[in-house]
Short mmCIF file of C-alpha atoms and ligand atoms in Angstrom, two decimals:
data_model
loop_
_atom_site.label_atom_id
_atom_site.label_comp_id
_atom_site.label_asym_id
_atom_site.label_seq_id
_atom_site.Cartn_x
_atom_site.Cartn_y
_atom_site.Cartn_z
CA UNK Q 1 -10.32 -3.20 -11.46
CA UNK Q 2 -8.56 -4.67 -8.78
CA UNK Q 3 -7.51 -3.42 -5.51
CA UNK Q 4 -4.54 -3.74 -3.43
CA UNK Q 5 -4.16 -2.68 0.25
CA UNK Q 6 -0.80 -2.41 1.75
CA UNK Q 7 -1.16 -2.93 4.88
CA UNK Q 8 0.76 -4.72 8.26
CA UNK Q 9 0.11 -3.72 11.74
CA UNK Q 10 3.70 -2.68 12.02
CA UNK Q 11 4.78 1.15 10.63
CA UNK Q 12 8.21 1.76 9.01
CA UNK Q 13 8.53 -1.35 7.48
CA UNK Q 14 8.38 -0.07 3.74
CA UNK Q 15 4.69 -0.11 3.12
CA UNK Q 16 5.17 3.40 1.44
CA UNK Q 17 8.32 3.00 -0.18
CA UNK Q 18 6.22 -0.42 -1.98
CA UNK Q 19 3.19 1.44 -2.57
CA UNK Q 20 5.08 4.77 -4.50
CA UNK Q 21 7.31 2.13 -6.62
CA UNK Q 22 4.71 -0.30 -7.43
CA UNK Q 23 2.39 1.95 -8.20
CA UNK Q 24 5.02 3.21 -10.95
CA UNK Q 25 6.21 -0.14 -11.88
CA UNK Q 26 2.32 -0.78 -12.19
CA UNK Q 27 1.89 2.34 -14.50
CA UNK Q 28 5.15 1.62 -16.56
CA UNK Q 29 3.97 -1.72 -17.94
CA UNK Q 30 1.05 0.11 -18.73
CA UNK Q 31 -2.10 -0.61 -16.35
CA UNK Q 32 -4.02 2.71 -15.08
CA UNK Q 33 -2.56 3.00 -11.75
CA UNK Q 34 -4.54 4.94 -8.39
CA UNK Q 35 -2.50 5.45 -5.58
CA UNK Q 36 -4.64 6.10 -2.83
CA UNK Q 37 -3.18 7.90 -0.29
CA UNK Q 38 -5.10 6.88 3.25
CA UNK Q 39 -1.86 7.79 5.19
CA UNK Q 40 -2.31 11.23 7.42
CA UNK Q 41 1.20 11.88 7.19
CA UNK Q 42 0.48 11.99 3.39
CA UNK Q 43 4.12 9.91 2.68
CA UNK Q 44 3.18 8.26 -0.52
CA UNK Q 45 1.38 12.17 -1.74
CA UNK Q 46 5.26 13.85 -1.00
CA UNK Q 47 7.27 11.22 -2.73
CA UNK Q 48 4.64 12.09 -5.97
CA UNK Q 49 5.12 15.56 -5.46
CA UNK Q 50 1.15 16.62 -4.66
CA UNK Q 51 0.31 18.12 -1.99
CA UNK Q 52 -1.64 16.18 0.84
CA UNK Q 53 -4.75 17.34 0.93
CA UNK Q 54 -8.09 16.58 -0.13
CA UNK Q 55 -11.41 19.34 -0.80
CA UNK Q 56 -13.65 18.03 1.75
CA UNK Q 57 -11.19 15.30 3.91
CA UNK Q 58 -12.29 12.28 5.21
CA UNK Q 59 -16.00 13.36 4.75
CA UNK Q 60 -16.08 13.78 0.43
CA UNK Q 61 -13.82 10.40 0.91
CA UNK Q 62 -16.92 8.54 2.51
CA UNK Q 63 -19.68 10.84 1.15
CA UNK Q 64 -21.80 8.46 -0.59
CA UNK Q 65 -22.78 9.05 -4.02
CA UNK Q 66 -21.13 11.15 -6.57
CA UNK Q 67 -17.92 9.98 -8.52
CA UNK Q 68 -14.46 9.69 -6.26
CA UNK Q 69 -13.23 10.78 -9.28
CA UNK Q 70 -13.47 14.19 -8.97
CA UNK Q 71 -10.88 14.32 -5.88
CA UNK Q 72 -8.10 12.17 -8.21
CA UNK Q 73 -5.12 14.11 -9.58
CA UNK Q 74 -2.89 13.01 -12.01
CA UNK Q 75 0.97 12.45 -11.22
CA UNK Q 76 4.07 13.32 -13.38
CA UNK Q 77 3.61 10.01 -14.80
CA UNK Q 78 1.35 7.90 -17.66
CA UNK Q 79 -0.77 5.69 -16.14
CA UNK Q 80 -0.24 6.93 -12.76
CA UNK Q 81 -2.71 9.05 -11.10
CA UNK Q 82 -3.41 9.63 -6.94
CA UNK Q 83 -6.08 10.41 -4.30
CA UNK Q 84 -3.82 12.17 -1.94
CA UNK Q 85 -4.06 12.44 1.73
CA UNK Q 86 -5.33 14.82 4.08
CA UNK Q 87 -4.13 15.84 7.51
CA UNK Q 88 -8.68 14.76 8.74
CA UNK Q 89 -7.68 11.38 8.11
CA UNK Q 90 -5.97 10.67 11.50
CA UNK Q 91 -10.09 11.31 12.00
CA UNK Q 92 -11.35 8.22 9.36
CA UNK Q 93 -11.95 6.20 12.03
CA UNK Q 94 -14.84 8.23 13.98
CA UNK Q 95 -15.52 9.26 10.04
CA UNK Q 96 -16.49 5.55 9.07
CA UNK Q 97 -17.96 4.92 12.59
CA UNK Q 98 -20.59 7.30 11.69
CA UNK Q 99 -22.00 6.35 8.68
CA UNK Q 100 -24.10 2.91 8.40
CA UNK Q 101 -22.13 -0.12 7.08
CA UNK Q 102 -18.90 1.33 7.81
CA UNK Q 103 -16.78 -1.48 6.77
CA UNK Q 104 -17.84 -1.43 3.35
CA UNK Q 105 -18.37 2.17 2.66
CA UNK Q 106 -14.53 2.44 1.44
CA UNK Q 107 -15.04 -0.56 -1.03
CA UNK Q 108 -18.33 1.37 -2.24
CA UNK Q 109 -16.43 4.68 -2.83
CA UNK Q 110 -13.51 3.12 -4.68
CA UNK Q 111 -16.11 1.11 -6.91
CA UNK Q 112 -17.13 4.27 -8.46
CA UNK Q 113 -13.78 4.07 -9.95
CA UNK Q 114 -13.86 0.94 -11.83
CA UNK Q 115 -14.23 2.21 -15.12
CA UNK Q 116 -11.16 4.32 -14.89
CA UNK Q 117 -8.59 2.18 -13.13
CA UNK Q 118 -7.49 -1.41 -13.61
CA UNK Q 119 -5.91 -1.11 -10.45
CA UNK Q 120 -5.78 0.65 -6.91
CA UNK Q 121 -3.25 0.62 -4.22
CA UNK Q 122 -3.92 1.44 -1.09
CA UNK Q 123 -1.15 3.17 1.12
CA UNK Q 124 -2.37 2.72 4.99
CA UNK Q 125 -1.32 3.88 7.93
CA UNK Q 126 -0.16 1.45 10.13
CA UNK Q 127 -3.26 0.48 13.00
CA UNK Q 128 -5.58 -2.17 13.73
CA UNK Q 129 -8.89 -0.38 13.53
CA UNK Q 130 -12.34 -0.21 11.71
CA UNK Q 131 -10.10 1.75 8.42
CA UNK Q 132 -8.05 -1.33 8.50
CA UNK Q 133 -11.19 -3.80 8.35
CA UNK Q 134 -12.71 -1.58 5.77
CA UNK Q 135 -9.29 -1.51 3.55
CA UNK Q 136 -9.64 -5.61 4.00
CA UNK Q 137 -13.06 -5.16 2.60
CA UNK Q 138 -12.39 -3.01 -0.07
CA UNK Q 139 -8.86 -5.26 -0.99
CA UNK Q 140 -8.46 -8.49 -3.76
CA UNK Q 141 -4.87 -8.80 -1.79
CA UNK Q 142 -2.73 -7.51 1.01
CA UNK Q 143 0.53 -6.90 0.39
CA UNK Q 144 2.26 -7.36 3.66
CA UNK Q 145 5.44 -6.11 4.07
CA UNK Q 146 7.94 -8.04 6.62
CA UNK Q 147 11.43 -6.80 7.46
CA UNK Q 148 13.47 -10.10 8.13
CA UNK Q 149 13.34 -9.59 12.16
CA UNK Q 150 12.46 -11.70 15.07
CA UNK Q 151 9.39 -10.29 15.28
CA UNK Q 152 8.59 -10.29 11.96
CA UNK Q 153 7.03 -13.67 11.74
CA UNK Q 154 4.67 -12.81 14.78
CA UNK Q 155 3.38 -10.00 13.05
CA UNK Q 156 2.42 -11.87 10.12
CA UNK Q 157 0.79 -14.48 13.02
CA UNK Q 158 -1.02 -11.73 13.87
CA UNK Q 159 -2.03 -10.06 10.71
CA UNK Q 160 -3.26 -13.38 9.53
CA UNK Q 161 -5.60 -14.24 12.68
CA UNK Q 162 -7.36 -10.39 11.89
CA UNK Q 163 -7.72 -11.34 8.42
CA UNK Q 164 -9.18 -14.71 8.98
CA UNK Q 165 -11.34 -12.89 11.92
CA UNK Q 166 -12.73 -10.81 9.12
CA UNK Q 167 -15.38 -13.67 7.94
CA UNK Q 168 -16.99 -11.25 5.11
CA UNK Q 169 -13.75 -11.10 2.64
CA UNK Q 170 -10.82 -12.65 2.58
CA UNK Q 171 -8.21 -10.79 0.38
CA UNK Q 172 -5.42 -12.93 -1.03
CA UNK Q 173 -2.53 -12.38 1.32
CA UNK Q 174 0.69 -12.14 -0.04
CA UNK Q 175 3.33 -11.00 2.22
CA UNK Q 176 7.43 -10.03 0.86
CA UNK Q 177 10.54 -9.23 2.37
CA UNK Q 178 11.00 -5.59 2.43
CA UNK Q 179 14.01 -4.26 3.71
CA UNK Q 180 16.59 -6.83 3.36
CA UNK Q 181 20.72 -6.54 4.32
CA UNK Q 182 22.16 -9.45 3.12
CA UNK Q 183 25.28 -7.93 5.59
CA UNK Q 184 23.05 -9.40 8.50
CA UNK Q 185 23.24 -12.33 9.36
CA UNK Q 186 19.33 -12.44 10.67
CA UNK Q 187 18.21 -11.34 7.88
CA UNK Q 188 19.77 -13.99 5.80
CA UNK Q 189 18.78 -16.54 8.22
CA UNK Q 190 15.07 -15.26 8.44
CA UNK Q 191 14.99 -14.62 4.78
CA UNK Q 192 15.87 -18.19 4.04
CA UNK Q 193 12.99 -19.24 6.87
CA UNK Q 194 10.33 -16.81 4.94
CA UNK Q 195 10.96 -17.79 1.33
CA UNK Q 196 10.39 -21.43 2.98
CA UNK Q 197 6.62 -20.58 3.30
CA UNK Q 198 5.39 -20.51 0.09
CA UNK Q 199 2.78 -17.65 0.99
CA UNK Q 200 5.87 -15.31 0.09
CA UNK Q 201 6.22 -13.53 -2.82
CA UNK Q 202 9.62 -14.59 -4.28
CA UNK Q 203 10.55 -10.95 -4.81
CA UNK Q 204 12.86 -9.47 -1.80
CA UNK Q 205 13.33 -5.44 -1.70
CA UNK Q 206 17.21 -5.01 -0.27
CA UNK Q 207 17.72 -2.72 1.76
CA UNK Q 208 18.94 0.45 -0.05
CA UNK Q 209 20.04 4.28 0.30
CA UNK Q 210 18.11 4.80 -3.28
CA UNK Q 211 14.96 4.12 -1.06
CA UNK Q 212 16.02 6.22 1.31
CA UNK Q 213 16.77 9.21 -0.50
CA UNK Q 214 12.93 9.09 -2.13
CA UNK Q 215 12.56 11.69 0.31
CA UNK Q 216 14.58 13.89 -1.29
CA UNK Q 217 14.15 13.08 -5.05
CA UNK Q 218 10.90 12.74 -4.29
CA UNK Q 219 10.29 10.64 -6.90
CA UNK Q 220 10.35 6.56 -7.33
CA UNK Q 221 13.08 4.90 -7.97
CA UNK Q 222 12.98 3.40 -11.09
CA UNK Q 223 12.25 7.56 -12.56
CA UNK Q 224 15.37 8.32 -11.81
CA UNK Q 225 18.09 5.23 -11.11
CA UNK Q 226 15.89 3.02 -13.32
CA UNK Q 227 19.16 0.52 -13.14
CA UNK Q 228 19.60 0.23 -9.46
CA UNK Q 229 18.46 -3.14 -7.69
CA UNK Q 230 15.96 -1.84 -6.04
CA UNK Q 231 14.12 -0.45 -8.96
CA UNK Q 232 14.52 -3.71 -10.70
CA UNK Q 233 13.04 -5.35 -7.45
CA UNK Q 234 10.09 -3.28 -7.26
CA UNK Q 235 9.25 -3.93 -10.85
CA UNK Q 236 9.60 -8.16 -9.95
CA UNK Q 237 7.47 -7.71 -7.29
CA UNK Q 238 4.88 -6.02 -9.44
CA UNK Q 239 5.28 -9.10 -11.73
CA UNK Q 240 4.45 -11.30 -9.33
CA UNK Q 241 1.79 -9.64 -7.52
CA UNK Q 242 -0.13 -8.99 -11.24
CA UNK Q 243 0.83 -12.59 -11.92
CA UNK Q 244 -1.16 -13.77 -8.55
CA UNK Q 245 -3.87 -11.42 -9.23
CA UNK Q 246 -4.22 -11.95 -12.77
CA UNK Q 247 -4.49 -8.23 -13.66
N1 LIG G 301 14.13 -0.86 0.90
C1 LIG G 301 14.49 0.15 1.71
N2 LIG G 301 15.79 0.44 1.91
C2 LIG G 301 16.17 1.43 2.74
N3 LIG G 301 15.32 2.23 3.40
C3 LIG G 301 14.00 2.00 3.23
C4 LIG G 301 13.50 0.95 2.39
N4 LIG G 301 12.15 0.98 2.44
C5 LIG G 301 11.82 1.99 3.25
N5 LIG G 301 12.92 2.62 3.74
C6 LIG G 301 12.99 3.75 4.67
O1 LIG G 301 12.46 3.34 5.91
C7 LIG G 301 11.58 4.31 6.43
C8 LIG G 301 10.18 3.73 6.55
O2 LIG G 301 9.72 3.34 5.27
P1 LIG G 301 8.22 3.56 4.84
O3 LIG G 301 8.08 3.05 3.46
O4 LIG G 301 7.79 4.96 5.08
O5 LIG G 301 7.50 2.59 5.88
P2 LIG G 301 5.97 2.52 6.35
O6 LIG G 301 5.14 3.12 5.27
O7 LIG G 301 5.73 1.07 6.56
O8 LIG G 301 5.88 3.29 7.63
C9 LIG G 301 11.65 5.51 5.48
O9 LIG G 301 12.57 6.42 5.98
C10 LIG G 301 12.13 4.90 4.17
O10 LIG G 301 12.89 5.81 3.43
MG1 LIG G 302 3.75 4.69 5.32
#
C-alpha cells in the first residue's frame, strides 16, 4: 500500500478537485483506491456523493486498535472506496495532541488498511499544524498542487523547508501545475519556469469549467465527460505519480 497526501499550505488551489479525480483515475486502471477525507468541510465526501460524517469523529479516526476499516464506505465506483469527513475534524489537532506519539498515530491507523488498499489519498485541509506533520508521516509522496502565480513558487519554498524540517520521513515531493489558463500570460510564463525544475510532474491540470461544475455533478470528471482535457489530464497525472511511486 502506498499513501499519498495532498497537501500545500495554500487552500483553493485544486487539492480536492486532484484528490476526487485521481482517486478515480487511480480506481479506473484498476488499483483499490481510499480516499480519505481529512477535510472538515468534507469537499472530496460531496463530490462522491456520501455524506460527511464519520460514527465516532476524530476520536474512532485516532482510536488505537481495531480495524479503520470498519468506518470505510464504498463509492459508486470499482476500486474506489472513502473514509469520509466529519464536521470534529476542524478538532484533529487537539485530537492528535492528546494521544502519545501524535505524529505517527495517523500512519498507525491507516496501516491497518494495508491489506485492503494498494493505495490511499489523503485530501487535507489546507494548515500548517501537527495533522499536517502527521499526514507527512503517514505519506510515500506529497502531491503539491501550485497554481502558476507569483506566489506560487514561495509556497513551494515554504512547503519544502517544513518537509525537510520534518527529520523522521521524508515523503517524495512531487509538486504539478493545477489550475492552468494558457489565456494568461503569467501562467504561461510561470508554467514554462516550473516545468524547468525537474521536481514537477510533467502533467499540467488547465484550468476548466468541467472542474468547476464537480459541484454540481458531483461526480469526477472523467464519469461523466470522460473526453474532456481535464479528465484526460487527471488520468496523466495519475500515470506519472504511479510511475514515480512504482505502485
Ligand atoms: N482545474 C480547475 N479548473 C477550474 N476550477 C477549478 C480547478 N480545480 C479546482 N477548481 C475550483 O477551484 C475551487 C477550489 O478548488 P479545490 O479543489 O476545492 O481547492 P482546495 O482543495 O485546494 O481548497 C473550487 O471551486 C473548484 O471547483
Ligand atoms: Mg480542499
Amino acid at each position: 500500500m502506498k499513501t499519498v497526501g495532498i497537501w500545500t499550505i495554500k487552500g483553493g488551489v485544486g487539492k480536492t478537485a486532484a484528490a476526487v479525480n485521481v482517486a478515480h483515475a487511480a480506481a479506473l486502471s484498476g488499483v483499490r483506491t481510499l480516499l480519505v477525507d481529512l477535510d472538515p468541510q468534507g469537499a472530496a465526501s460531496f463530490y462522491l456523493r456520501i455524506p460527511a460524517r464519520l460514527k465516532g469523529g476524530a476520536r474512532s479516526l485516532l482510536r488505537r486498535g481495531g480495524d479503520l476499516g470498519a468506518l470505510v464506505r464504498p463509492t459508486e465506483f470499482d476500486n474506489l472506496a472513502i473514509l469520509p469527513a466529519d464536521f470534529s475534524y476542524r478538532h484533529l489537532d487537539l485530537e492528535l495532541e492528546r494521544r502519545k506519539k501524535p505524529g505517527r498515530r495517523l500512519a498507525d491507523r491507516l496501516a491497518t488498511l494495508s491489506e485492503r488498499f494498494d493505495l490511499v489519498l489523503l485530501d487535507c485541509a489546507p494548515s500548517v499544524s501537527l495533522v499536517s506533520e502527521a499526514v507527512l508521516r503517514a505519506s510515500d509522496a506529497l502531491l503539491v498542487p501550485v497554481i502558476p502565480s507569483t506566489l506560487s513558487m514561495r509556497t513551494l519554498d515554504q512547503v519544502r523547508s517544513f518537509v525537510a524540517s520534518q527529520t523522521r520521513r521524508q515523503p517524495l515531493l512531487l509538486p504539478f501545475l493545477s489550475m492552468v489558463d494558457r489565456r494568461k500570460r503569467l501562467h504561461r510564463e510561470t508554467t514554462g519556469a516550473c516545468l524547468a525544475d525537474s521536481s514537477f510532474l510533467r502533467t499540467t491540470i488547465p484550468f476548466a469549467s468541467v472542474v468547476e461544475r464537480m459541484g454540481l455533478t458531483r461526480a469526477p470528471v472523467a464519469a461523466t465527460l470522460p473526453s474532456q482535457p481535464a479528465a484526460k489530464a487527471f488520468a496523466a497525472l495519475w500515470h506519472e505519480i504511479r510511475e514515480r511511486l512504482g505502485v
